[in-house]
Coordinates of C-alpha atoms in Angstrom, one line a residue:
M1 CA 0.0 0.0 0.0
N2 CA 1.5 3.3 -1.1
M3 CA 1.0 6.8 0.4
N4 CA -1.8 7.7 -2.0
Q5 CA -3.8 4.7 -1.1
F6 CA -3.3 5.5 2.5
V7 CA -4.5 9.1 2.2
S8 CA -7.6 8.1 0.4
A9 CA -8.3 5.5 3.1
V10 CA -7.8 8.3 5.7
I11 CA -10.3 10.5 4.0
S12 CA -12.9 7.7 3.8
R13 CA -12.4 6.9 7.4
M14 CA -12.8 10.5 8.4
N15 CA -16.2 10.6 6.8
Q16 CA -17.2 7.4 8.6
S17 CA -15.9 7.8 12.1
G18 CA -16.0 10.9 14.3
K19 CA -13.3 9.5 16.5
K20 CA -10.7 9.4 13.8
K21 CA -11.5 13.1 13.0
K22 CA -10.6 13.9 16.5
A23 CA -7.4 12.0 16.1
I24 CA -6.6 14.1 13.0
K25 CA -7.3 17.3 14.8
K26 CA -4.7 16.2 17.4
K27 CA -2.1 16.3 14.6
A28 CA -1.2 12.6 14.9
S29 CA 1.8 11.7 12.9
A30 CA 1.6 9.6 9.7
E31 CA 3.1 6.7 11.5
Q32 CA 0.6 6.8 14.2
L33 CA -2.3 7.1 11.7
Y34 CA -0.8 4.2 9.7
E35 CA -0.5 1.9 12.7
S36 CA -3.9 2.9 13.9
F37 CA -5.7 2.2 10.6
V38 CA -4.0 -1.2 9.8
T39 CA -5.5 -2.7 13.0
K40 CA -9.0 -2.4 11.7
D41 CA -10.8 -5.5 10.3
D42 CA -11.2 -4.2 6.7
W43 CA -7.3 -4.0 6.5
A44 CA -6.9 -7.6 7.6
S45 CA -7.4 -9.0 4.1
D46 CA -5.3 -6.4 2.3
D47 CA -2.4 -7.9 0.3
S48 CA 0.4 -5.5 1.0
D49 CA 4.1 -5.6 1.6
N50 CA 4.0 -4.3 5.1
S51 CA 5.6 -7.3 6.7
G52 CA 6.9 -5.3 9.7
Y53 CA 3.3 -4.5 10.8
A54 CA 1.8 -7.9 10.1
A55 CA 2.4 -9.3 13.6
V56 CA 1.2 -6.1 15.2
R57 CA -2.0 -6.2 13.1
V58 CA -2.8 -9.8 14.0
R59 CA -2.1 -9.3 17.8
R60 CA -4.1 -6.1 18.1
K61 CA -7.1 -7.2 16.0
K62 CA -10.2 -6.7 18.1
K63 CA -13.3 -9.0 18.0
R64 CA -16.6 -8.0 19.4
P65 CA -17.7 -10.7 22.0
A66 CA -21.0 -12.4 21.5
V67 CA -23.8 -10.9 23.6
S68 CA -25.8 -13.4 25.6
S69 CA -28.6 -11.3 26.8
S70 CA -30.2 -7.9 26.2
S71 CA -29.5 -6.8 29.8
S72 CA -25.7 -7.2 29.4
S73 CA -25.4 -5.9 25.8
E74 CA -25.1 -2.2 26.8
E75 CA -22.4 -3.1 29.3
L76 CA -20.4 -5.0 26.8
E77 CA -20.7 -2.2 24.2
S78 CA -19.4 0.3 26.7
N79 CA -16.5 -2.0 27.5
Y80 CA -15.6 -2.4 23.9
D81 CA -15.8 1.3 23.2
S82 CA -13.5 2.1 26.2
D83 CA -11.0 -0.4 24.8
E84 CA -11.0 1.3 21.4
S85 CA -10.4 4.7 23.0
D86 CA -7.5 3.2 25.0
D87 CA -6.1 1.7 21.8
A88 CA -6.3 5.1 20.0
N89 CA -4.4 6.9 22.8
E90 CA -1.7 4.3 23.1
P91 CA 1.8 5.5 22.1
S92 CA 3.3 3.4 19.3
S93 CA 6.2 5.4 18.1
S94 CA 8.7 2.7 18.9
R95 CA 8.9 -1.1 18.8
S96 CA 9.6 -1.4 22.6
K97 CA 6.4 0.5 23.3
T98 CA 4.5 -1.7 20.9
K99 CA 5.5 -4.8 23.0
N100 CA 4.1 -3.1 26.1
G101 CA 0.9 -2.4 24.3
N102 CA 0.7 -6.0 23.2
K103 CA 0.9 -7.2 26.8
K104 CA -1.8 -4.7 27.9
T105 CA -4.0 -5.9 25.0
A106 CA -3.6 -9.5 26.2
A107 CA -4.6 -8.5 29.7
K108 CA -7.6 -6.6 28.3
E109 CA -8.6 -9.7 26.3
K110 CA -8.5 -11.8 29.5
R111 CA -10.7 -9.3 31.3
R112 CA -13.1 -9.2 28.4
K113 CA -13.4 -13.0 28.5
A114 CA -14.0 -12.9 32.3
T115 CA -16.8 -10.3 31.7
N116 CA -18.2 -12.5 28.9
V117 CA -18.3 -15.5 31.3
R118 CA -20.0 -13.3 34.0
S119 CA -22.7 -12.2 31.6
K120 CA -23.3 -15.8 30.5
K121 CA -23.1 -17.6 33.8
S122 CA -24.7 -15.2 36.2
P123 CA -27.1 -12.7 34.6
K124 CA -29.0 -12.5 37.9
K125 CA -26.1 -10.6 39.5
V126 CA -26.4 -7.9 37.0
V127 CA -30.1 -7.4 37.7
A128 CA -29.4 -7.2 41.4
K129 CA -26.7 -4.6 40.8
K130 CA -29.2 -2.5 38.8
S131 CA -31.7 -2.5 41.7
E132 CA -29.2 -1.4 44.2
S133 CA -28.1 1.6 42.1
N134 CA -31.7 2.9 41.6
G135 CA -32.0 1.7 38.1
R136 CA -28.8 3.3 36.9
R137 CA -26.2 0.9 35.7
S138 CA -22.6 1.8 35.2
A139 CA -19.9 -0.2 33.6
P140 CA -17.5 -1.9 36.0
K141 CA -14.4 0.1 36.7
R142 CA -11.3 -1.5 35.5
Q143 CA -7.9 -1.3 37.1
R144 CA -4.7 -1.3 35.2
N145 CA -2.9 -3.7 37.5
G146 CA -5.7 -5.9 38.4
S147 CA -9.4 -6.8 37.8
S148 CA -12.3 -5.3 39.7
S149 CA -13.7 -6.8 42.9
T150 CA -16.8 -7.9 41.1
T151 CA -14.7 -9.7 38.5
T152 CA -12.5 -11.3 41.2
T153 CA -15.5 -12.6 43.0
T154 CA -17.0 -14.0 39.8
V155 CA -13.7 -15.7 38.9
A156 CA -13.4 -17.2 42.4
E157 CA -16.9 -18.5 42.2
K158 CA -16.1 -19.9 38.8
T159 CA -13.0 -21.6 40.1
S160 CA -14.7 -23.1 43.0
A161 CA -17.5 -24.4 40.8
S162 CA -15.0 -26.0 38.4
N163 CA -13.2 -27.6 41.3
S164 CA -16.4 -29.0 42.7
T165 CA -17.2 -30.4 39.2
K166 CA -13.8 -32.0 39.0
L167 CA -14.3 -33.6 42.4
E168 CA -17.6 -35.0 41.4
I169 CA -16.2 -36.4 38.2
K170 CA -13.4 -37.9 40.0
S171 CA -15.7 -39.5 42.5
N172 CA -18.0 -40.8 39.8
N173 CA -15.1 -42.3 37.9
T174 CA -13.6 -44.0 40.9
I175 CA -13.7 -47.8 40.5
L176 CA -11.7 -49.0 43.5
P177 CA -11.8 -47.7 47.0
A178 CA -8.9 -45.8 48.5
L179 CA -7.5 -48.5 50.7
P180 CA -4.1 -48.7 52.3
A181 CA -1.4 -50.8 50.6
E182 CA -1.5 -53.3 53.4
V183 CA -5.2 -54.0 52.8
W184 CA -4.6 -54.4 49.1
A185 CA -1.7 -56.8 49.9
K186 CA -4.1 -58.9 51.9
I187 CA -6.6 -58.9 49.1
F188 CA -3.9 -60.0 46.6
C189 CA -3.1 -63.0 48.8
Y190 CA -6.6 -64.4 48.1
V191 CA -6.1 -63.9 44.4
I192 CA -2.7 -65.6 44.5
A193 CA -4.3 -68.6 46.1
D194 CA -6.4 -69.1 42.9
V195 CA -4.2 -67.8 40.0
G196 CA -0.7 -68.1 41.4
T197 CA 2.0 -65.7 42.2
M198 CA 3.3 -65.1 38.8
P199 CA 2.7 -63.4 36.5
F200 CA -0.1 -61.8 38.5
L201 CA 2.1 -59.9 40.9
L202 CA 4.4 -58.8 38.2
R203 CA 1.5 -57.4 36.1
I204 CA -0.3 -55.7 39.0
T205 CA 2.8 -53.7 39.8
R206 CA 2.3 -51.7 36.6
V207 CA -1.2 -50.4 37.6
G208 CA -0.1 -47.7 40.0
R209 CA 1.9 -46.7 43.0
V210 CA -0.5 -48.1 45.5
F211 CA -0.7 -51.5 43.8
R212 CA 3.0 -51.5 43.3
D213 CA 3.7 -51.0 47.0
A214 CA 1.1 -53.6 47.9
A215 CA 2.5 -56.2 45.4
W216 CA 6.0 -55.8 46.9
N217 CA 4.7 -56.6 50.4
K218 CA 6.3 -59.7 51.8
I219 CA 3.0 -61.4 52.7
C220 CA 2.3 -61.6 48.9
W221 CA 5.5 -63.6 48.4
R222 CA 5.0 -66.2 51.0
D223 CA 3.7 -68.5 48.3
V224 CA 6.0 -68.4 45.3
R225 CA 5.0 -70.4 42.3
M226 CA 7.5 -70.4 39.5
D227 CA 5.7 -72.9 37.3
A228 CA 3.6 -70.3 35.3
Q229 CA 3.3 -70.8 31.6
G230 CA 5.4 -68.5 29.5
L231 CA 8.1 -68.0 32.2
T232 CA 11.6 -68.4 30.8
R233 CA 13.1 -71.4 32.6
S234 CA 16.8 -70.5 32.6
R235 CA 19.4 -70.3 35.3
E236 CA 19.6 -66.5 34.9
C237 CA 15.9 -66.2 35.5
L238 CA 16.1 -68.5 38.5
E239 CA 18.9 -66.5 40.1
H240 CA 17.0 -63.2 39.5
F241 CA 13.9 -64.5 41.2
S242 CA 15.7 -66.1 44.1
E243 CA 17.6 -62.9 44.8
S244 CA 14.5 -60.6 44.4
F245 CA 11.6 -62.5 45.8
I246 CA 12.7 -65.5 47.8
G247 CA 13.7 -65.0 51.4
H248 CA 13.0 -66.0 55.0
H249 CA 9.5 -64.7 54.5
T250 CA 8.8 -67.4 51.9
R251 CA 6.7 -70.4 53.1
Q252 CA 5.7 -72.2 49.9
L253 CA 7.8 -72.7 46.8
S254 CA 6.8 -74.4 43.5
L255 CA 9.4 -75.3 40.9
S256 CA 7.2 -77.7 39.0
H257 CA 8.2 -78.6 35.4
W258 CA 11.5 -76.8 35.8
E259 CA 13.3 -79.6 33.9
E260 CA 16.7 -77.8 33.8
L261 CA 16.8 -77.5 37.6
T262 CA 20.0 -79.1 39.0
I263 CA 21.0 -79.8 42.5
E264 CA 23.2 -76.7 42.6
D265 CA 20.3 -74.5 41.6
L266 CA 18.1 -76.1 44.3
D267 CA 20.8 -75.6 47.0
M268 CA 21.2 -72.0 46.0
I269 CA 17.5 -71.3 46.3
L270 CA 17.0 -73.2 49.6
S271 CA 20.0 -71.4 51.1
R272 CA 18.0 -68.2 51.0
T273 CA 15.0 -69.5 53.0
S274 CA 15.1 -71.7 56.0
R275 CA 11.4 -71.5 57.0
L276 CA 10.0 -73.2 53.9
T277 CA 7.0 -75.4 54.7
S278 CA 6.0 -76.6 51.3
L279 CA 8.3 -77.6 48.3
D280 CA 7.0 -78.7 44.9
I281 CA 9.8 -80.0 42.5
S282 CA 7.6 -82.3 40.5
F283 CA 8.8 -83.2 37.0
C284 CA 12.3 -81.9 37.7
R285 CA 14.0 -84.9 36.2
K286 CA 17.6 -83.8 36.4
L287 CA 17.8 -84.0 40.2
E288 CA 19.7 -86.8 41.8
I289 CA 17.5 -88.3 44.5
S290 CA 20.3 -89.0 47.1
E291 CA 21.8 -85.5 46.8
M292 CA 18.4 -83.9 46.9
L293 CA 17.3 -85.7 50.1
D294 CA 20.6 -84.7 51.7
C295 CA 19.9 -81.1 50.7
L296 CA 16.4 -81.3 52.2
K297 CA 17.8 -82.5 55.5
I298 CA 20.2 -79.6 55.8
R299 CA 18.1 -76.7 54.4
L300 CA 14.5 -77.5 55.3
P301 CA 14.0 -78.8 58.9
Q302 CA 10.4 -77.4 59.0
L303 CA 9.1 -78.9 55.8
R304 CA 5.4 -80.0 55.9
S305 CA 4.6 -80.8 52.3
L306 CA 7.0 -82.5 49.8
D307 CA 6.0 -83.2 46.2
L308 CA 8.3 -85.5 44.2
T309 CA 5.9 -86.4 41.5
Y310 CA 7.7 -87.9 38.4
V311 CA 11.1 -86.9 39.5
H312 CA 12.5 -90.4 38.7
E313 CA 10.4 -92.0 36.0
Y314 CA 10.5 -95.6 34.9
F315 CA 11.4 -95.0 31.3
T316 CA 13.9 -92.2 31.8
Q317 CA 16.0 -93.8 34.6
A318 CA 18.1 -96.9 34.2
K319 CA 17.9 -97.8 37.9
P320 CA 15.0 -97.5 40.4
I321 CA 15.2 -95.3 43.5
K322 CA 16.5 -97.4 46.4
A323 CA 13.9 -97.8 49.1
D324 CA 16.7 -97.3 51.7
L325 CA 17.2 -93.7 50.6
L326 CA 13.6 -92.7 51.2
A327 CA 13.4 -94.7 54.4
D328 CA 16.5 -93.0 55.9
Y329 CA 15.0 -89.6 55.1
L330 CA 11.6 -90.4 56.6
K331 CA 13.3 -91.8 59.7
S332 CA 15.4 -88.6 60.3
E333 CA 14.4 -85.9 62.7
E334 CA 14.2 -83.4 59.8
S335 CA 11.1 -85.1 58.4
A336 CA 9.2 -85.0 61.7
N337 CA 7.0 -82.1 60.6
L338 CA 6.1 -83.7 57.2
R339 CA 2.3 -84.0 56.7
Y340 CA 1.9 -84.4 52.9
L341 CA 4.1 -86.7 50.9
Y342 CA 3.7 -87.2 47.1
L343 CA 5.9 -90.0 45.5
N344 CA 3.5 -90.9 42.6
G345 CA 5.0 -91.7 39.2
N346 CA 8.5 -92.5 40.4
Y347 CA 10.4 -95.7 39.9
I348 CA 10.9 -97.1 43.3
G349 CA 12.4 -100.5 43.9
Q350 CA 11.5 -102.8 46.8
L351 CA 8.4 -100.8 47.6
E352 CA 7.2 -103.5 50.1
K353 CA 10.4 -102.8 52.1
L354 CA 9.6 -99.1 52.3
L355 CA 6.1 -99.6 53.4
E356 CA 7.0 -102.1 56.1
T357 CA 9.4 -99.4 57.7
A358 CA 6.4 -97.1 58.3
G359 CA 6.5 -97.8 62.0
S360 CA 9.8 -96.0 62.3
W361 CA 9.0 -92.9 60.3
K362 CA 9.2 -89.8 62.4
C363 CA 6.3 -88.2 60.5
A364 CA 4.0 -91.3 60.5
G365 CA 2.0 -90.2 63.5
E366 CA 1.0 -86.9 61.9
L367 CA 1.0 -87.9 58.2
Q368 CA -2.2 -86.9 56.5
T369 CA -1.6 -87.6 52.8
L370 CA 0.4 -90.4 51.2
D371 CA 0.4 -90.7 47.4
M372 CA 2.3 -93.7 45.9
S373 CA 0.3 -94.2 42.7
G374 CA 2.3 -95.9 40.0
V375 CA 5.5 -96.1 41.9
N376 CA 6.4 -99.4 40.3
T377 CA 4.4 -99.0 37.1
G378 CA 6.0 -97.0 34.3
R379 CA 4.2 -95.6 31.3
S380 CA 5.3 -93.6 28.3
H381 CA 3.0 -91.0 26.7
S382 CA 2.7 -89.6 23.2
G383 CA 0.3 -87.4 21.3
K384 CA -1.0 -84.0 22.2
D385 CA -0.2 -83.1 25.9
G386 CA 0.8 -86.7 26.4
A387 CA -2.8 -88.0 26.4
R388 CA -2.1 -91.4 24.9
V389 CA -0.2 -94.1 26.8
T390 CA 2.0 -96.1 24.3
Q391 CA 4.0 -98.3 26.6
I392 CA 3.4 -99.7 30.1
A393 CA 5.9 -101.6 32.2
V394 CA 5.2 -103.2 35.6
H395 CA 7.8 -103.8 38.3
H396 CA 6.3 -106.6 40.4
C397 CA 7.1 -107.0 44.0
T398 CA 9.1 -109.9 45.0
R399 CA 7.2 -110.8 48.1
P400 CA 3.8 -110.0 49.8
V401 CA 3.6 -106.8 51.9
D402 CA 2.0 -106.3 55.2
L403 CA -0.1 -103.1 54.8
G404 CA -1.3 -103.4 58.3
I405 CA 2.0 -101.9 59.5
L406 CA 1.3 -98.7 57.6
A407 CA -2.3 -98.6 58.8
K408 CA -1.3 -98.8 62.4
A409 CA 1.5 -96.2 62.1
T410 CA -0.6 -93.6 60.4
P411 CA -3.8 -93.1 62.5
K412 CA -4.4 -89.5 61.1
L413 CA -4.2 -90.5 57.4
V414 CA -6.8 -88.7 55.3
T415 CA -5.8 -89.5 51.8
L416 CA -4.2 -92.8 50.6
R417 CA -3.5 -93.4 46.9
L418 CA -2.0 -96.7 45.8
A419 CA -3.4 -96.7 42.2
E420 CA -1.6 -98.8 39.6
V421 CA 0.7 -100.4 42.2
S422 CA 1.5 -104.0 41.8
L423 CA 1.4 -105.3 45.4
D424 CA 0.5 -108.6 47.1
Y425 CA -1.5 -107.8 50.2
S426 CA -1.8 -111.4 51.3
A427 CA 0.6 -110.8 54.2
T428 CA -1.5 -108.0 55.7
T429 CA -2.4 -108.9 59.3
L430 CA -4.7 -107.1 61.7
D431 CA -6.1 -108.0 65.0
E432 CA -9.8 -109.1 65.1
N433 CA -12.2 -106.2 65.5
E434 CA -9.3 -103.7 65.2
K435 CA -10.3 -100.5 63.4
V436 CA -7.7 -98.4 61.5
W437 CA -7.8 -95.2 59.6
P438 CA -10.8 -93.6 61.3
L439 CA -10.2 -90.3 59.5
L440 CA -9.6 -91.7 56.0
E441 CA -11.6 -89.8 53.3
N442 CA -10.0 -90.5 50.0
V443 CA -9.0 -94.0 48.8
D444 CA -7.6 -94.8 45.3
L445 CA -6.8 -98.5 44.5
A446 CA -7.5 -98.3 40.8
C447 CA -5.8 -101.0 38.6
E448 CA -6.8 -100.1 35.1
L449 CA -3.2 -100.2 33.7
L450 CA -2.5 -103.5 35.5
L451 CA -5.8 -104.8 34.0
S452 CA -4.6 -104.2 30.5
Q453 CA -0.9 -105.1 30.7
S454 CA 0.0 -107.0 33.8
A455 CA 0.9 -110.7 33.4
T456 CA -0.8 -111.7 36.6
M457 CA -4.2 -110.3 35.7
S458 CA -7.2 -112.6 35.7
A459 CA -8.1 -113.7 32.2
A460 CA -11.6 -114.7 33.2
T461 CA -14.0 -113.7 30.4
N462 CA -17.4 -115.2 30.1
S463 CA -19.4 -116.1 27.0
S464 CA -21.1 -112.7 26.9
G465 CA -17.8 -111.0 26.0
N466 CA -17.3 -109.2 29.3
R467 CA -14.1 -107.4 29.8
P468 CA -11.7 -109.0 32.3
S469 CA -10.9 -107.3 35.6
Y470 CA -7.8 -107.4 37.7
R471 CA -7.9 -109.7 40.7
V472 CA -5.6 -108.0 43.3
P473 CA -3.5 -110.5 45.1
G474 CA -4.7 -110.7 48.7
F475 CA -7.5 -108.2 48.1
F476 CA -9.7 -109.9 50.7
R477 CA -7.1 -108.9 53.3
L478 CA -7.7 -105.2 52.5
L479 CA -11.4 -105.5 53.3
Q480 CA -10.7 -105.4 57.1
L481 CA -8.5 -102.3 56.7
F482 CA -11.3 -100.2 55.2
S483 CA -14.2 -101.6 57.2
G484 CA -13.5 -99.2 60.0
C485 CA -13.5 -96.0 57.8
R486 CA -16.4 -93.8 58.9
Q487 CA -15.5 -90.6 57.0
L488 CA -15.0 -92.1 53.5
K489 CA -16.0 -89.6 50.8
D490 CA -14.0 -90.6 47.7
L491 CA -13.6 -94.3 46.7
T492 CA -11.9 -95.3 43.4
L493 CA -11.8 -99.1 42.6
N494 CA -11.5 -99.0 38.8
G495 CA -10.6 -102.3 37.2
I496 CA -10.6 -104.3 40.4
D497 CA -12.3 -107.8 40.4
G498 CA -14.4 -108.2 43.5
A499 CA -14.9 -104.5 44.3
S500 CA -18.5 -105.2 45.2
D501 CA -17.2 -107.2 48.2
L502 CA -15.6 -104.0 49.6
L503 CA -18.8 -102.0 49.0
L504 CA -20.9 -104.4 51.0
L505 CA -18.5 -104.0 54.0
L506 CA -18.9 -100.2 54.1
D507 CA -21.4 -98.5 56.5
D508 CA -24.7 -97.4 55.0
D509 CA -24.4 -93.9 56.5
L510 CA -21.1 -93.0 54.9
P511 CA -20.9 -89.4 53.4
L512 CA -19.8 -90.9 50.1
Q513 CA -19.5 -88.2 47.4
Q514 CA -17.5 -90.0 44.6
L515 CA -17.7 -93.6 43.6
Q516 CA -15.7 -94.9 40.6
L517 CA -16.2 -98.6 39.5
R518 CA -15.1 -98.4 35.9
R519 CA -14.3 -101.8 34.3
C520 CA -15.2 -103.7 37.5
R521 CA -16.9 -107.0 37.7
L522 CA -19.7 -106.4 40.1
M523 CA -22.2 -109.2 39.4
A524 CA -19.8 -112.1 39.5
Y525 CA -19.6 -112.4 43.3
T526 CA -22.6 -110.4 44.6
D527 CA -26.3 -110.6 44.2
A528 CA -27.7 -107.8 42.1
E529 CA -30.6 -106.9 44.5
T530 CA -28.2 -106.7 47.4
L531 CA -25.7 -104.5 45.6
R532 CA -28.5 -102.2 44.3
G533 CA -29.8 -101.6 47.8
K534 CA -26.3 -100.8 49.0
I535 CA -25.5 -98.2 46.3
E536 CA -29.0 -96.8 46.6
Q537 CA -28.1 -95.8 50.2
Y538 CA -25.3 -93.5 48.8
L539 CA -27.3 -91.9 46.0
P540 CA -28.6 -88.9 48.1
T541 CA -25.0 -87.8 48.8
L542 CA -23.2 -88.9 45.7
R543 CA -22.0 -86.2 43.4
E544 CA -19.9 -88.3 40.9
L545 CA -20.7 -91.9 39.8
D546 CA -18.7 -93.9 37.3
F547 CA -20.0 -97.2 35.8
G548 CA -18.1 -97.0 32.5
W549 CA -17.6 -100.1 30.4
I550 CA -19.5 -102.5 32.6
N551 CA -21.5 -104.7 30.4
E552 CA -22.1 -107.9 32.3
G553 CA -25.2 -109.9 31.5
S554 CA -27.1 -109.1 34.7
F555 CA -25.8 -105.6 35.0
E556 CA -28.5 -104.2 32.6
N557 CA -31.3 -105.1 35.0
F558 CA -29.3 -103.8 38.0
L559 CA -28.6 -100.5 36.4
N560 CA -32.1 -99.8 35.1
S561 CA -33.7 -100.8 38.4
L562 CA -31.2 -98.6 40.3
F563 CA -32.4 -95.4 38.6
T564 CA -36.1 -96.2 38.0
E565 CA -36.9 -97.4 41.5
F566 CA -35.0 -94.6 43.4
T567 CA -37.6 -92.2 44.5
G568 CA -35.5 -89.7 46.4
E569 CA -33.8 -86.6 45.2
G570 CA -30.2 -87.1 44.1
Q571 CA -27.2 -84.7 44.0
L572 CA -25.3 -86.2 41.1
V573 CA -23.3 -83.7 39.1
K574 CA -21.1 -86.0 37.0
V575 CA -22.2 -89.5 35.7
N576 CA -20.1 -91.7 33.4
L577 CA -22.2 -94.4 31.6
I578 CA -20.0 -95.0 28.6
G579 CA -20.6 -98.4 27.1
C580 CA -23.4 -99.2 29.7
P581 CA -26.7 -100.9 28.7
I582 CA -28.9 -98.2 30.1
T583 CA -32.4 -97.8 28.7
T584 CA -34.3 -94.7 27.7
E585 CA -36.7 -95.0 30.7
A586 CA -33.9 -95.4 33.2
L587 CA -32.0 -92.4 31.6
R588 CA -35.2 -90.3 31.9
A589 CA -35.6 -91.2 35.6
L590 CA -31.9 -90.4 36.2
L591 CA -32.3 -86.9 34.7
D592 CA -35.5 -86.2 36.6
R593 CA -34.1 -87.2 40.0
N594 CA -30.9 -85.2 39.6
Q595 CA -31.6 -81.6 38.8
H596 CA -28.0 -80.6 39.4
L597 CA -26.5 -82.8 36.7
E598 CA -23.9 -81.0 34.6
W599 CA -22.0 -83.9 32.9
I600 CA -23.0 -87.2 31.5
D601 CA -21.3 -89.5 29.0
L602 CA -23.6 -91.8 27.0
T603 CA -21.1 -92.8 24.3
S604 CA -21.6 -96.4 23.0
C605 CA -24.9 -96.8 25.0
R606 CA -26.8 -99.0 22.5
S607 CA -30.1 -99.0 24.3
V608 CA -30.8 -95.2 24.0
F609 CA -32.1 -93.6 20.8
R610 CA -29.8 -92.1 18.2
G611 CA -28.7 -88.5 19.0
C612 CA -28.1 -89.1 22.7
K613 CA -25.0 -91.4 22.3
R614 CA -22.4 -88.8 23.1
L615 CA -20.9 -86.7 25.8
H616 CA -23.3 -84.1 27.2
S617 CA -21.5 -81.3 29.1
G618 CA -23.0 -78.1 30.5
V619 CA -26.3 -77.1 32.0
A620 CA -27.7 -76.0 28.6
D621 CA -26.8 -79.4 27.0
I622 CA -28.3 -81.4 29.8
R623 CA -31.5 -79.3 29.6
E624 CA -31.7 -80.0 25.8
L625 CA -31.3 -83.8 26.6
R626 CA -34.2 -83.7 29.1
R627 CA -36.4 -82.0 26.5
S628 CA -35.6 -84.5 23.8
L629 CA -36.3 -87.4 26.2
R630 CA -39.7 -86.0 27.1
Q631 CA -40.7 -85.9 23.5
K632 CA -39.9 -89.6 23.0

């Protein structure tokens, strides 16, 4: 824009605005007039070469605020006019003064916004002010170095209102209560009992400061489980966890499936904690049994639970575990506090010798759980997750064993598992009318693997094609041992020939909840009516029943009468009838009497109609099965 254009613009402005005429009369310089005129809105879109004033033009451009109500429009108009008069009188002859003017303009802009907020948010205050001043309203006086008292009050009220809103939002969005870290640590302990220590605690530390402090509490690391999936099983990782999380506060430690664990690593970990009460080193196949037991004697005198499941397998070890090594450990003072002992799946030689030394075990009087399932029966697995057994080997005992010694030495035994153990119980002796194991609740004597592969199994198969069952040597001697059990809840006799004899010796008022008789011969030695009356006594309390693959000739009548003639209300949740000759009528009665049923296997049941011969799992599937049976 040249000077001629500027002069023509001045003349047009003088004709439009009286205020600019006053400015001309004051003999303002050309520079002042130039700077004054370029701040107007109609110059904002002018394409000129005045780059030096571009920033000033943008910073000082005024915009009339929106008027919210008619009562406050006059006040805003007066404020805007006063700002224009201040802008016209501002000195701008130098760049330094222009910067000061910009600062003042910014302050005025803030005051204008506060006034706008006041006019929008609280119009009632303006009306009250008019009544106090007898109907005459004056614009609020502004101070150069601060806002007016009215503006200050309004801003303060606005700030308090916004703070209260924030607090309300914060309280509405709060999901978890503000509890101390110690309380959260106690809550985490209950979660750890279900999901394990890792990776739960490592993940919860990333939530926030309170959760991090709670997760590092020592009470959360009393039970350390290092068998989580996805955890890198290396020596470096083991050293890091032992240094960071394991200490004298640790009470339970699980190193299950840590296959690279050596005796040096185990000694390093156990040296950091001397108050350990539970140790799980199952499936750690590189541990030498003799060295491991010596380490336990030195490091863990307060041990209460020891899990050695599949540490020394049949097919992975050339020689069995010597019974003397285990006997020496159980006779030592360091094992006096032992309550739970798991030896299942290991290859133990001379098992009968180990059982007969039970009278000298330091822990025998307080022992509650003894698991020796498959200790002389090896099996190799293949397929997905090792589901299919491809090879079975049985290490038979050389002489009969007296199980009465173990029964007398362990009066507080609650769980006894001797499944798939090739033993001859014919040497078991017990005084007449002597009752042992009064607290026994869980008994497992299953012999399904021995049934299919053992050379001493009974080959008795009648003309109807019944499957053979395993006749346990000296099984009649075991009947007296279990005749005194008054608390029996779980009884597993799969594959045993003559299991019905044991059932008839049990009391009628037992709180039996689980009965497994898969592949047993029940009708060969017992009358069907007597056996039906015996099992019927347990139906009101049974939650799991297994009759799988029993297809004797007289078993069909027994099974159908058992369910059709039972008039009470059952509590069965899981029933296995695979390969059984159950009829549709008996199946309908079973479903009607047991409303809590969630799982039933009818695979290969030839007497039921097509469509039902499968596994039914889940409440919805059982409901559909009931509906289909009612329509038949």
